CSV table of C-alpha atoms and ligand atoms in Angstrom, one decimal:
chain,number,residue,atom,x,y,z
A,1415,MET,CA,28.0,-30.8,-66.4
A,1416,THR,CA,29.1,-27.2,-65.3
A,1417,VAL,CA,26.1,-24.7,-64.4
A,1418,THR,CA,26.7,-21.2,-65.4
A,1419,VAL,CA,25.1,-18.5,-63.4
A,1420,ALA,CA,25.3,-14.7,-63.6
A,1421,ILE,CA,24.5,-12.6,-60.6
A,1422,ILE,CA,23.8,-8.9,-61.6
A,1423,GLY,CA,24.6,-6.9,-58.3
A,1424,SER,CA,27.3,-7.5,-55.9
A,1425,GLY,CA,25.6,-6.5,-52.7
A,1426,PRO,CA,24.2,-9.0,-49.9
A,1427,GLY,CA,21.6,-10.1,-52.3
A,1428,GLY,CA,24.1,-11.0,-55.1
A,1429,PHE,CA,26.7,-12.3,-52.6
A,1430,TYR,CA,24.7,-14.6,-50.5
A,1431,ALA,CA,23.4,-16.2,-53.8
A,1432,ALA,CA,27.2,-16.4,-54.8
A,1433,THR,CA,27.9,-18.1,-51.6
A,1434,ALA,CA,25.4,-20.4,-51.3
A,1435,LEU,CA,25.7,-21.5,-55.1
A,1436,THR,CA,29.5,-22.4,-54.4
A,1437,LYS,CA,28.3,-24.3,-51.4
A,1438,GLU,CA,25.5,-26.4,-53.0
A,1439,ILE,CA,26.7,-27.3,-56.2
A,1440,GLU,CA,30.2,-28.4,-56.7
A,1441,ASP,CA,30.7,-27.9,-60.4
A,1442,CYS,CA,29.3,-24.3,-61.1
A,1443,ARG,CA,30.8,-21.0,-62.5
A,1444,VAL,CA,29.3,-17.9,-61.1
A,1445,ASP,CA,30.0,-14.2,-62.4
A,1446,VAL,CA,29.1,-11.5,-60.0
A,1447,ILE,CA,28.4,-8.4,-62.1
A,1448,ASP,CA,28.5,-4.9,-61.0
A,1449,ARG,CA,27.5,-1.4,-62.5
A,1450,LEU,CA,30.4,0.0,-60.0
A,1451,PRO,CA,33.9,-0.9,-60.0
A,1452,THR,CA,33.6,-1.7,-56.3
A,1453,PRO,CA,31.9,-4.8,-54.8
A,1454,TYR,CA,29.2,-5.2,-51.9
A,1455,GLY,CA,26.3,-2.8,-52.7
A,1456,LEU,CA,25.0,-0.6,-49.6
A,1457,ILE,CA,27.4,-2.4,-47.3
A,1458,ARG,CA,29.9,0.0,-48.8
A,1459,ALA,CA,27.3,2.9,-49.9
A,1460,GLY,CA,24.7,2.8,-47.6
A,1461,VAL,CA,25.7,1.3,-44.1
A,1462,ALA,CA,26.8,4.4,-42.1
A,1463,PRO,CA,30.3,5.3,-42.1
A,1464,ASP,CA,30.7,5.0,-38.4
A,1465,HIS,CA,29.3,1.6,-38.2
A,1466,GLN,CA,32.5,-0.2,-39.2
A,1467,SER,CA,31.8,-3.3,-37.4
A,1468,MET,CA,28.8,-3.9,-39.8
A,1469,LYS,CA,30.6,-3.3,-42.8
A,1470,LYS,CA,33.1,-6.4,-41.8
A,1471,VAL,CA,30.3,-8.9,-43.1
A,1472,SER,CA,32.1,-8.1,-46.5
A,1473,ALA,CA,34.9,-10.4,-45.3
A,1474,ARG,CA,32.6,-13.3,-45.8
A,1475,PHE,CA,31.7,-12.2,-49.2
A,1476,GLU,CA,35.5,-11.6,-50.3
A,1477,LYS,CA,36.1,-15.4,-49.3
A,1478,THR,CA,33.4,-16.2,-52.0
A,1479,ALA,CA,34.7,-13.6,-54.6
A,1480,GLN,CA,38.1,-15.5,-53.9
A,1481,ASP,CA,36.8,-19.0,-54.9
A,1482,PRO,CA,38.2,-20.1,-58.1
A,1483,ARG,CA,34.7,-20.9,-59.5
A,1484,VAL,CA,33.5,-17.2,-58.7
A,1485,ARG,CA,34.3,-13.9,-60.6
A,1486,PHE,CA,33.7,-10.4,-60.0
A,1487,LEU,CA,32.9,-8.2,-63.2
A,1488,GLY,CA,32.8,-4.5,-61.9
A,1489,ASN,CA,32.2,-1.6,-64.1
A,1490,VAL,CA,29.8,-3.6,-66.0
A,1491,GLU,CA,26.1,-2.4,-66.3
A,1492,VAL,CA,23.3,-4.8,-67.4
A,1493,ASP,CA,20.9,-2.4,-69.8
A,1494,ARG,CA,24.2,-0.1,-70.8
A,1495,ASP,CA,26.7,-2.7,-71.5
A,1496,LEU,CA,24.8,-5.7,-72.3
A,1497,THR,CA,21.0,-6.8,-71.8
A,1498,LEU,CA,19.5,-9.2,-69.5
A,1499,ALA,CA,18.4,-11.0,-72.6
A,1500,GLU,CA,22.0,-11.6,-73.7
A,1501,LEU,CA,22.9,-12.5,-70.3
A,1502,ARG,CA,19.9,-15.2,-70.3
A,1503,SER,CA,21.2,-16.5,-73.7
A,1504,MET,CA,25.0,-17.1,-72.1
A,1505,TYR,CA,24.1,-18.6,-68.8
A,1506,ASP,CA,21.7,-21.5,-67.4
A,1507,ALA,CA,20.6,-19.1,-64.7
A,1508,VAL,CA,20.5,-15.4,-64.2
A,1509,VAL,CA,20.0,-13.7,-60.9
A,1510,ILE,CA,18.9,-10.3,-60.3
A,1511,ALA,CA,20.3,-8.7,-57.2
A,1512,THR,CA,20.3,-5.0,-58.2
A,1513,GLY,CA,18.9,-3.6,-54.8
A,1514,ALA,CA,16.4,-0.6,-54.7
A,1515,PRO,CA,18.7,2.4,-55.4
A,1516,ILE,CA,16.2,5.3,-56.2
A,1517,ASP,CA,14.6,7.7,-53.8
A,1518,ARG,CA,11.0,7.3,-53.3
A,1519,ARG,CA,9.2,10.8,-53.7
A,1520,LEU,CA,7.2,12.5,-51.2
A,1521,GLY,CA,5.0,13.6,-53.9
A,1522,ILE,CA,4.5,17.1,-52.0
A,1523,PRO,CA,4.9,20.5,-53.7
A,1524,GLY,CA,8.4,22.1,-53.6
A,1525,GLU,CA,10.2,18.5,-53.8
A,1526,GLU,CA,12.2,19.8,-56.9
A,1527,LEU,CA,13.5,22.7,-54.8
A,1528,GLU,CA,17.3,22.8,-54.4
A,1529,GLY,CA,18.1,21.6,-50.9
A,1530,VAL,CA,15.7,18.7,-51.0
A,1531,PHE,CA,17.5,15.3,-51.0
A,1532,GLY,CA,16.4,11.8,-51.1
A,1533,SER,CA,18.4,9.4,-48.5
A,1534,ALA,CA,19.6,7.3,-51.2
A,1535,GLU,CA,21.1,10.4,-52.7
A,1536,PHE,CA,22.3,12.1,-49.2
A,1537,VAL,CA,23.6,8.8,-47.9
A,1538,GLY,CA,25.4,8.1,-51.2
A,1539,TRP,CA,26.9,11.3,-51.0
A,1540,TYR,CA,28.5,10.9,-47.6
A,1541,ASN,CA,29.3,7.4,-48.6
A,1542,ALA,CA,31.2,8.3,-51.6
A,1543,HIS,CA,29.0,6.5,-54.0
A,1544,PRO,CA,30.1,7.8,-57.4
A,1545,ASP,CA,26.6,8.7,-58.4
A,1546,GLN,CA,26.1,11.4,-55.8
A,1547,ARG,CA,29.7,13.0,-55.8
A,1548,GLU,CA,28.4,16.1,-57.3
A,1549,LEU,CA,25.5,16.4,-54.9
A,1550,ALA,CA,27.3,19.1,-52.9
A,1551,PRO,CA,24.4,19.8,-50.2
A,1552,SER,CA,25.0,23.1,-48.6
A,1553,LEU,CA,25.2,22.5,-44.9
A,1554,GLU,CA,26.0,25.9,-44.2
A,1555,SER,CA,22.5,27.0,-42.8
A,1556,GLY,CA,21.4,26.2,-39.5
A,1557,THR,CA,18.5,23.8,-39.6
A,1558,LEU,CA,18.2,20.3,-41.4
A,1559,VAL,CA,14.9,18.4,-41.5
A,1560,VAL,CA,14.9,14.8,-41.8
A,1561,ILE,CA,11.7,13.0,-42.7
A,1562,GLY,CA,11.0,9.4,-41.6
A,1563,ALA,CA,11.4,7.2,-38.4
A,1564,GLY,CA,13.6,4.4,-39.5
A,1565,ASN,CA,17.3,3.7,-39.0
A,1566,VAL,CA,18.3,5.5,-42.3
A,1567,ALA,CA,16.5,8.6,-40.9
A,1568,LEU,CA,18.4,8.4,-37.7
A,1569,ASP,CA,21.8,7.5,-39.6
A,1570,VAL,CA,21.6,10.9,-41.7
A,1571,ALA,CA,20.9,12.8,-38.6
A,1572,ARG,CA,23.5,11.3,-36.8
A,1573,MET,CA,26.2,11.8,-39.3
A,1574,VAL,CA,25.5,15.3,-39.7
A,1575,ALA,CA,25.3,15.7,-36.2
A,1576,LYS,CA,28.8,14.7,-35.4
A,1577,THR,CA,31.9,16.5,-35.4
A,1578,GLY,CA,34.8,16.6,-38.1
A,1579,ASP,CA,37.0,14.9,-35.8
A,1580,GLU,CA,34.1,12.2,-35.2
A,1581,VAL,CA,33.5,11.6,-38.7
A,1582,ARG,CA,37.4,11.9,-40.0
A,1583,VAL,CA,37.9,8.5,-38.1
A,1584,THR,CA,35.4,6.9,-40.4
A,1585,ASP,CA,35.2,6.2,-44.0
A,1586,MET,CA,33.2,9.1,-45.1
A,1587,ALA,CA,33.8,10.7,-48.0
A,1588,HIS,CA,36.8,13.1,-47.6
A,1589,TYR,CA,34.3,15.9,-49.2
A,1590,ALA,CA,31.5,15.2,-46.8
A,1591,VAL,CA,34.1,15.4,-43.8
A,1592,ASP,CA,35.2,18.7,-44.8
A,1593,GLU,CA,31.7,19.9,-45.2
A,1594,ILE,CA,30.5,18.4,-41.8
A,1595,ASP,CA,33.7,20.0,-40.2
A,1596,VAL,CA,32.7,23.5,-41.0
A,1597,THR,CA,28.8,23.3,-41.0
A,1598,PRO,CA,27.3,25.6,-38.5
A,1599,ILE,CA,24.3,23.5,-38.3
A,1600,LYS,CA,22.3,24.2,-34.9
A,1601,ASP,CA,19.1,22.0,-35.3
A,1602,ILE,CA,18.2,18.9,-36.7
A,1603,TYR,CA,14.6,17.8,-36.7
A,1604,ILE,CA,13.6,14.4,-37.3
A,1605,TYR,CA,9.9,14.0,-38.1
A,1606,ALA,CA,7.9,10.8,-37.8
A,1607,ARG,CA,4.3,10.7,-39.0
A,1608,ARG,CA,3.1,8.3,-36.5
A,1609,GLY,CA,4.1,7.9,-32.5
A,1610,PRO,CA,7.2,6.6,-30.6
A,1611,LEU,CA,5.4,3.2,-30.3
A,1612,GLN,CA,5.2,3.2,-34.2
A,1613,ALA,CA,8.6,4.2,-35.3
A,1614,ALA,CA,10.8,1.6,-37.0
A,1615,PHE,CA,14.1,2.5,-35.7
A,1616,THR,CA,15.9,0.4,-33.4
A,1617,HIS,CA,17.1,1.1,-29.8
A,1618,LYS,CA,20.9,1.0,-30.8
A,1619,GLU,CA,20.6,3.7,-33.4
A,1620,VAL,CA,18.6,5.9,-30.9
A,1621,GLN,CA,21.0,5.1,-28.2
A,1622,GLU,CA,23.9,6.4,-30.3
A,1623,PHE,CA,22.3,9.9,-29.9
A,1624,GLY,CA,23.0,9.8,-26.1
A,1625,HIS,CA,26.9,9.7,-26.9
A,1626,LEU,CA,27.5,12.6,-29.4
A,1627,GLU,CA,30.0,15.1,-28.9
A,1628,ARG,CA,28.5,18.2,-30.0
A,1629,ALA,CA,24.7,17.1,-30.1
A,1630,ILE,CA,22.3,16.4,-27.7
A,1631,PRO,CA,18.7,14.8,-28.6
A,1632,LEU,CA,15.4,16.5,-27.5
A,1633,VAL,CA,12.1,14.8,-27.2
A,1634,ASP,CA,8.6,16.5,-26.3
A,1635,PRO,CA,7.5,14.4,-23.3
A,1636,ALA,CA,3.8,14.9,-24.3
A,1637,VAL,CA,4.2,12.5,-26.8
A,1638,LEU,CA,5.4,9.6,-24.8
A,1639,PRO,CA,3.2,7.0,-24.1
A,1640,PRO,CA,1.9,6.8,-20.3
A,1641,GLU,CA,4.4,5.8,-17.7
A,1642,ASP,CA,2.2,2.4,-17.0
A,1643,ILE,CA,1.9,1.1,-20.4
A,1644,ASP,CA,2.8,-2.5,-20.6
A,1645,LEU,CA,5.8,-2.9,-23.0
A,1646,THR,CA,7.2,-5.9,-21.4
A,1647,SER,CA,5.1,-8.7,-23.7
A,1648,LYS,CA,7.0,-10.6,-26.2
A,1649,GLY,CA,7.9,-8.9,-29.4
A,1650,ARG,CA,7.9,-5.4,-27.8
A,1651,GLY,CA,11.6,-5.1,-26.4
A,1652,ASN,CA,12.8,-2.8,-29.2
A,1653,GLN,CA,9.8,-0.5,-28.3
A,1654,GLU,CA,10.3,-1.0,-24.4
A,1655,LYS,CA,14.0,-0.1,-24.9
A,1656,ASN,CA,13.2,2.9,-27.4
A,1657,ILE,CA,11.0,4.3,-25.0
A,1658,ALA,CA,12.9,4.2,-22.2
A,1659,LEU,CA,16.0,6.1,-24.4
A,1660,LEU,CA,13.4,8.6,-25.3
A,1661,ARG,CA,12.2,9.3,-21.9
A,1662,GLY,CA,15.9,9.9,-20.9
A,1663,TYR,CA,16.4,12.4,-23.9
A,1664,ALA,CA,12.9,14.2,-22.8
A,1665,VAL,CA,14.6,15.7,-19.7
A,1666,ASN,CA,17.3,17.1,-21.7
A,1667,THR,CA,16.9,21.2,-21.8
A,1668,GLY,CA,18.9,21.7,-25.2
A,1669,ASP,CA,21.5,23.7,-23.2
A,1670,GLU,CA,23.8,20.7,-22.8
A,1671,LYS,CA,25.2,21.1,-26.2
A,1672,PRO,CA,25.2,23.3,-29.4
A,1673,VAL,CA,23.5,21.1,-31.7
A,1674,LYS,CA,20.0,19.9,-30.9
A,1675,ILE,CA,18.5,16.9,-32.5
A,1676,HIS,CA,14.6,17.3,-32.3
A,1677,ILE,CA,13.1,13.8,-32.4
A,1678,ALA,CA,9.6,14.7,-33.4
A,1679,PHE,CA,6.4,12.4,-34.0
A,1680,TYR,CA,2.9,12.9,-35.2
A,1681,ALA,CA,3.8,15.0,-38.1
A,1682,MET,CA,3.9,15.0,-42.0
A,1683,PRO,CA,4.9,17.2,-44.7
A,1684,LEU,CA,2.8,19.2,-46.6
A,1685,GLU,CA,4.9,21.4,-48.6
A,1686,ILE,CA,8.3,22.2,-49.0
A,1687,LEU,CA,8.8,26.2,-49.1
A,1688,GLY,CA,11.1,27.9,-51.2
A,1689,ASP,CA,12.5,31.1,-52.5
A,1690,ASP,CA,14.5,31.6,-55.7
A,1691,GLY,CA,14.6,27.9,-56.6
A,1692,ARG,CA,15.8,26.9,-53.0
A,1693,VAL,CA,14.2,25.5,-49.7
A,1694,THR,CA,13.4,28.1,-47.1
A,1695,GLY,CA,11.2,25.9,-44.9
A,1696,ILE,CA,8.9,23.1,-44.6
A,1697,ARG,CA,5.2,23.2,-43.8
A,1698,MET,CA,4.2,20.2,-41.6
A,1699,GLU,CA,0.7,19.0,-40.6
A,1700,ARG,CA,0.1,17.5,-37.3
A,1701,THR,CA,-1.2,13.9,-37.4
A,1702,GLU,CA,-3.3,11.4,-35.2
A,1703,LEU,CA,-3.2,7.8,-34.9
A,1704,LEU,CA,-6.0,5.7,-36.2
A,1705,ASP,CA,-7.2,2.4,-34.3
A,1706,ASP,CA,-5.8,0.3,-37.2
A,1707,GLY,CA,-2.3,1.8,-36.6
A,1708,SER,CA,-2.2,4.2,-39.6
A,1709,CYS,CA,-2.5,8.0,-39.2
A,1710,VAL,CA,-4.3,11.0,-40.7
A,1711,GLY,CA,-3.6,14.9,-40.8
A,1712,THR,CA,-5.5,16.9,-38.1
A,1713,GLY,CA,-5.7,20.0,-40.3
A,1714,GLU,CA,-3.2,21.8,-38.1
A,1715,THR,CA,-0.2,22.9,-39.8
A,1716,PHE,CA,3.1,24.6,-38.7
A,1717,ASP,CA,6.2,26.1,-40.8
A,1718,LEU,CA,9.6,25.3,-39.8
A,1719,PRO,CA,12.3,27.4,-41.6
A,1720,CYS,CA,15.0,25.2,-42.9
A,1721,ASN,CA,17.4,25.0,-46.0
A,1722,VAL,CA,17.9,21.4,-46.2
A,1723,VAL,CA,15.5,18.6,-46.2
A,1724,VAL,CA,16.3,14.8,-46.5
A,1725,SER,CA,13.6,12.6,-46.8
A,1726,CYS,CA,14.1,9.0,-45.7
A,1727,ILE,CA,11.0,7.4,-46.7
A,1728,GLY,CA,12.6,4.4,-48.7
A,1729,THR,CA,13.6,3.7,-52.0
A,1730,GLU,CA,12.6,2.0,-55.3
A,1731,SER,CA,14.2,-0.5,-57.6
A,1732,THR,CA,15.4,0.3,-61.0
A,1733,VAL,CA,13.6,-1.9,-63.6
A,1734,LEU,CA,15.7,-3.9,-66.2
A,1735,GLU,CA,14.3,-4.5,-70.0
A,1736,GLY,CA,12.8,-8.2,-70.1
A,1737,ALA,CA,11.9,-8.7,-66.5
A,1738,PRO,CA,8.5,-8.1,-65.0
A,1739,PHE,CA,8.3,-5.5,-62.4
A,1740,ASP,CA,5.5,-5.2,-59.8
A,1741,GLU,CA,5.2,-1.5,-59.2
A,1742,LYS,CA,2.8,-1.8,-56.7
A,1743,ARG,CA,5.2,-4.1,-54.5
A,1744,ASN,CA,8.0,-2.4,-55.5
A,1745,ARG,CA,10.2,-5.5,-56.7
A,1746,PHE,CA,10.6,-8.0,-59.5
A,1747,VAL,CA,7.6,-10.2,-59.9
A,1748,ASN,CA,8.5,-13.4,-58.4
A,1749,ALA,CA,7.3,-16.3,-56.8
A,1750,ASP,CA,9.8,-17.3,-53.9
A,1751,GLY,CA,12.5,-15.8,-55.7
A,1752,LYS,CA,11.6,-17.2,-59.3
A,1753,ILE,CA,10.7,-15.1,-62.2
A,1754,ASP,CA,10.9,-17.3,-64.9
A,1755,ASP,CA,12.6,-20.5,-66.1
A,1756,GLY,CA,16.4,-19.6,-65.3
A,1757,LEU,CA,15.8,-15.9,-63.9
A,1758,PHE,CA,15.6,-15.7,-60.4
A,1759,ALA,CA,15.7,-12.6,-57.9
A,1760,SER,CA,17.4,-12.0,-54.5
A,1761,GLY,CA,17.6,-9.4,-52.0
A,1762,TRP,CA,15.7,-6.2,-52.2
A,1763,ALA,CA,15.0,-6.8,-56.1
A,1764,ARG,CA,13.3,-10.0,-54.8
A,1765,ARG,CA,11.3,-8.7,-51.5
A,1766,GLY,CA,11.4,-5.1,-51.8
A,1767,PRO,CA,13.7,-2.4,-49.9
A,1768,THR,CA,13.3,-3.8,-46.1
A,1769,GLY,CA,15.3,-5.7,-43.6
A,1770,THR,CA,19.1,-5.8,-42.7
A,1771,ILE,CA,21.8,-7.2,-44.5
A,1772,GLY,CA,21.2,-10.7,-43.1
A,1773,THR,CA,17.7,-11.0,-44.1
A,1774,ASN,CA,19.0,-11.4,-47.7
A,1775,HIS,CA,20.7,-14.4,-46.7
A,1776,PRO,CA,17.6,-16.7,-47.0
A,1777,ASP,CA,17.1,-15.5,-50.5
A,1778,GLY,CA,20.6,-16.5,-51.7
A,1779,VAL,CA,20.0,-20.2,-50.5
A,1780,ALA,CA,16.7,-20.2,-52.0
A,1781,VAL,CA,18.0,-19.2,-55.4
A,1782,ALA,CA,20.8,-21.9,-54.9
A,1783,ASN,CA,18.2,-24.6,-54.2
A,1784,MET,CA,16.3,-23.5,-57.5
A,1785,VAL,CA,19.4,-23.5,-59.6
A,1786,MET,CA,20.4,-26.9,-58.2
A,1787,GLU,CA,17.2,-28.2,-60.0
A,1788,LEU,CA,18.0,-26.8,-63.6
A,1789,THR,CA,19.8,-29.1,-66.2
A,1790,PRO,CA,22.7,-27.1,-67.6
A,1791,ASP,CA,23.0,-26.4,-71.2
A,1792,PRO,CA,26.3,-27.2,-72.6
A,1793,ALA,CA,25.6,-24.3,-75.4
A,1794,LYS,CA,25.5,-21.8,-72.5
A,1795,THR,CA,29.3,-21.3,-72.0
A,1796,GLY,CA,28.5,-18.5,-69.5
A,1797,PRO,CA,31.8,-16.7,-68.5
A,1798,ASP,CA,33.6,-17.5,-72.1
A,1799,ALA,CA,30.7,-16.1,-73.9
A,1800,LEU,CA,30.4,-12.9,-71.7
A,1801,ASP,CA,34.0,-12.4,-72.0
A,1802,ALA,CA,33.9,-12.4,-75.7
A,1803,LEU,CA,31.0,-9.9,-75.9
A,1804,LEU,CA,32.6,-7.5,-73.1
A,1805,ASN,CA,35.5,-7.7,-75.3
A,1806,GLU,CA,34.0,-6.8,-78.5
A,1807,ARG,CA,32.3,-3.9,-76.6
A,1808,GLY,CA,35.4,-2.6,-75.3
A,1809,VAL,CA,34.0,-2.7,-71.6
A,1810,ARG,CA,36.7,-2.3,-69.1
A,1811,VAL,CA,36.0,-4.7,-66.6
A,1812,VAL,CA,37.3,-4.4,-63.1
A,1813,THR,CA,38.0,-7.7,-61.7
A,1814,PHE,CA,38.4,-8.8,-58.0
A,1815,ASP,CA,42.3,-8.4,-58.2
A,1816,ASP,CA,41.5,-5.0,-59.3
A,1817,TRP,CA,39.2,-4.2,-56.6
A,1818,LYS,CA,41.9,-5.3,-54.0
A,1819,ARG,CA,44.4,-3.0,-55.7
A,1820,LEU,CA,41.8,-0.1,-55.2
A,1821,GLU,CA,41.2,-1.3,-51.7
A,1822,ALA,CA,45.0,-1.5,-51.0
A,1823,ALA,CA,45.0,2.2,-52.3
A,1824,GLU,CA,42.1,3.5,-50.4
A,1825,GLU,CA,43.8,2.2,-47.0
A,1826,GLU,CA,46.9,3.5,-47.7
A,1827,ALA,CA,45.6,6.8,-48.4
A,1828,ALA,CA,43.7,6.8,-45.2
A,1829,SER,CA,44.5,9.3,-42.5
A,1830,HIS,CA,43.5,10.2,-38.8
A,1831,GLY,CA,42.8,6.4,-38.0
A,1832,ALA,CA,40.3,6.2,-40.8
A,1833,PRO,CA,39.9,2.8,-42.2
A,1834,ARG,CA,40.1,4.0,-46.0
A,1835,ARG,CA,39.9,7.3,-47.9
A,1836,LYS,CA,37.5,6.2,-50.6
A,1837,PHE,CA,37.7,6.9,-54.3
A,1838,THR,CA,35.0,9.0,-55.3
A,1839,SER,CA,34.7,8.6,-59.0
A,1840,ILE,CA,34.7,5.8,-61.3
A,1841,ASP,CA,37.2,7.8,-63.6
A,1842,GLU,CA,39.3,8.2,-60.6
A,1843,MET,CA,39.6,4.3,-59.9
A,1844,LEU,CA,39.8,3.4,-63.6
A,1845,ASP,CA,42.7,5.8,-63.8
A,1846,ARG,CA,44.4,4.0,-60.9
A,1847,LEU,CA,44.1,0.7,-62.4
A,1848,GLY,CA,45.6,1.9,-65.5
B,373,LIG,C1,21.2,3.9,-45.9
B,373,LIG,C2,20.9,2.4,-45.6
B,373,LIG,C3,21.7,2.0,-44.5
B,373,LIG,C4,21.6,0.6,-44.2
B,373,LIG,N1,22.5,0.2,-42.8
B,373,LIG,C5,22.3,-0.8,-42.8
B,373,LIG,C6,23.2,-1.4,-41.3
B,373,LIG,O1,23.6,-0.6,-40.8
B,373,LIG,N2,23.0,-2.9,-41.3
B,373,LIG,C7,22.0,-3.8,-41.8
B,373,LIG,O2,22.3,-4.9,-41.3
B,373,LIG,N3,21.3,-3.4,-43.0
B,373,LIG,C8,21.7,-2.2,-43.3
B,373,LIG,N4,20.7,-1.6,-44.2
B,373,LIG,C9,20.3,-2.7,-45.3
B,373,LIG,C10,21.0,-3.4,-46.1
B,373,LIG,O3,22.1,-2.3,-47.0
B,373,LIG,C11,20.4,-4.1,-47.3
B,373,LIG,O4,19.5,-5.1,-46.6
B,373,LIG,C12,21.0,-4.9,-48.3
B,373,LIG,O5,22.2,-3.8,-48.9
B,373,LIG,C13,20.2,-5.1,-49.5
B,373,LIG,O6,21.0,-6.0,-50.5
B,373,LIG,P1,21.0,-6.1,-52.0
B,373,LIG,O7,21.9,-6.8,-52.5
B,373,LIG,O8,19.4,-6.4,-52.4
B,373,LIG,O9,20.9,-4.4,-52.6
B,373,LIG,P2,22.2,-3.7,-52.7
B,373,LIG,O10,23.0,-3.7,-51.5
B,373,LIG,O11,22.1,-2.2,-53.0
B,373,LIG,O12,23.2,-4.1,-53.8
B,373,LIG,C14,22.7,-3.9,-55.5
B,373,LIG,C15,24.0,-3.9,-56.1
B,373,LIG,O13,23.4,-3.8,-57.5
B,373,LIG,C16,24.0,-3.1,-58.4
B,373,LIG,N5,23.4,-3.0,-59.5
B,373,LIG,C17,22.1,-2.1,-59.5
B,373,LIG,N6,21.9,-1.9,-60.8
B,373,LIG,C18,22.6,-2.7,-61.6
B,373,LIG,C19,22.8,-3.1,-63.0
B,373,LIG,N7,21.9,-2.5,-63.8
B,373,LIG,N8,24.0,-3.8,-63.5
B,373,LIG,C20,24.7,-4.3,-62.7
B,373,LIG,N9,24.9,-3.9,-61.3
B,373,LIG,C21,23.8,-3.1,-60.8
B,373,LIG,C22,24.5,-1.9,-57.5
B,373,LIG,O14,25.7,-1.0,-58.0
B,373,LIG,C23,24.8,-2.6,-55.9
B,373,LIG,O15,25.9,-2.7,-55.9
B,373,LIG,C24,21.0,-0.4,-44.8
B,373,LIG,C25,20.5,0.2,-46.0
B,373,LIG,C26,20.7,1.5,-46.2
B,373,LIG,C27,19.8,2.1,-47.4
């Protein structure tokens, strides 16, 4: 008997689940629902536009979407167009794979000032996420501060540090290319609370700072560990490579290129300073590391004038009506992916927002294994019931074929060797589809 499955979210968490389901269960019908008309979640809207090879993983998901047992239903939002309870009444299994799209707050005074952004907003802006099209960060000032020591922080700094020519060949949103092309940015500060050995970024991302056309990375040699520290033991390979790269950057003077990327450690933001509703600076406190690896403020503060602050300190999930959410762990309450009978979680909705695209793969396999154990209910007609409901509500569903038409239009509109010129609003996409 056919097992019917609805997956909410078409990012890696959702598509790895769809792929595993079609592999493990011959007789299944899988609907992958997304609030956007475009599939693939953060592969399209998070991964940096100059990391096109990373985005190629979506080819694997495209194969799944083209399996006759699978459908993509874009422009359908759970909690707007239909409820989780409705989906559960129509499908044998529902998988929540909605990611973690909301920026975590810094929780310091001044955060509400104009010119302060979270990474999901800022990255969404340059990646043409329709939610962030109107963000319009003004980069006309000379100094940008990035808070955080993960790869997202480095992505943000790198994208702004690039020249117009460097970003024009990527699929960065055309309005962001225009802004970056003319920005007279001079200094980009990346602030990490702890030291270089604790930083979460990976050496590949650090390395890219060494190959930018107009920007040069700078590091204070005093913050680096002693030369004789042993980083060769197992599991410290990334640290060893990071430190080697940072040592190389520590000899730069800043005169080499017009834009300076200051990679700074042992400092945390205390307050964002402003005037007339806009950011004018940031007050930082120096920190020191404790034996347990955490850090505390030393009481010594300093102010840095700046006009844009991007905090890259992580994101949070959106809740869905009818699914228990664990605020503390920042994910849906689940035991190894199971939330309730017939209700599962995959990807960041299951684990919280950590890990790479590939980290979501086992989540999908686990979901498929649990769905295999279910006894299908013939009354749960899945796709047929969903189509009737969405039709009745007048929802304009974007199918995978529609998406392929949008994709072809984006590729056709590309210039300067860019892979595509992205649509930047849902209306634009729906208009194009007619
Ligand atoms: C800025 C950034 C850069 C990254 N770069 C890399 C990288 O270079 N390499 C790498 O391996 N990993 C990278 N990652 C990590 C990787 O993107 C994640 O591991 C992965 O995308 C998580 O998958 P997910 O499916 O859980 O969430 P997402 O990819 O966020 O997908 C969630 C999907 O759910 C949809 N959705 C949300 N709510 C609803 C709703 N109510 N109804 C319907 N649909 C909904 C969203 O529109 C979205 O499409 C990056 C992450 C970020 C934030």
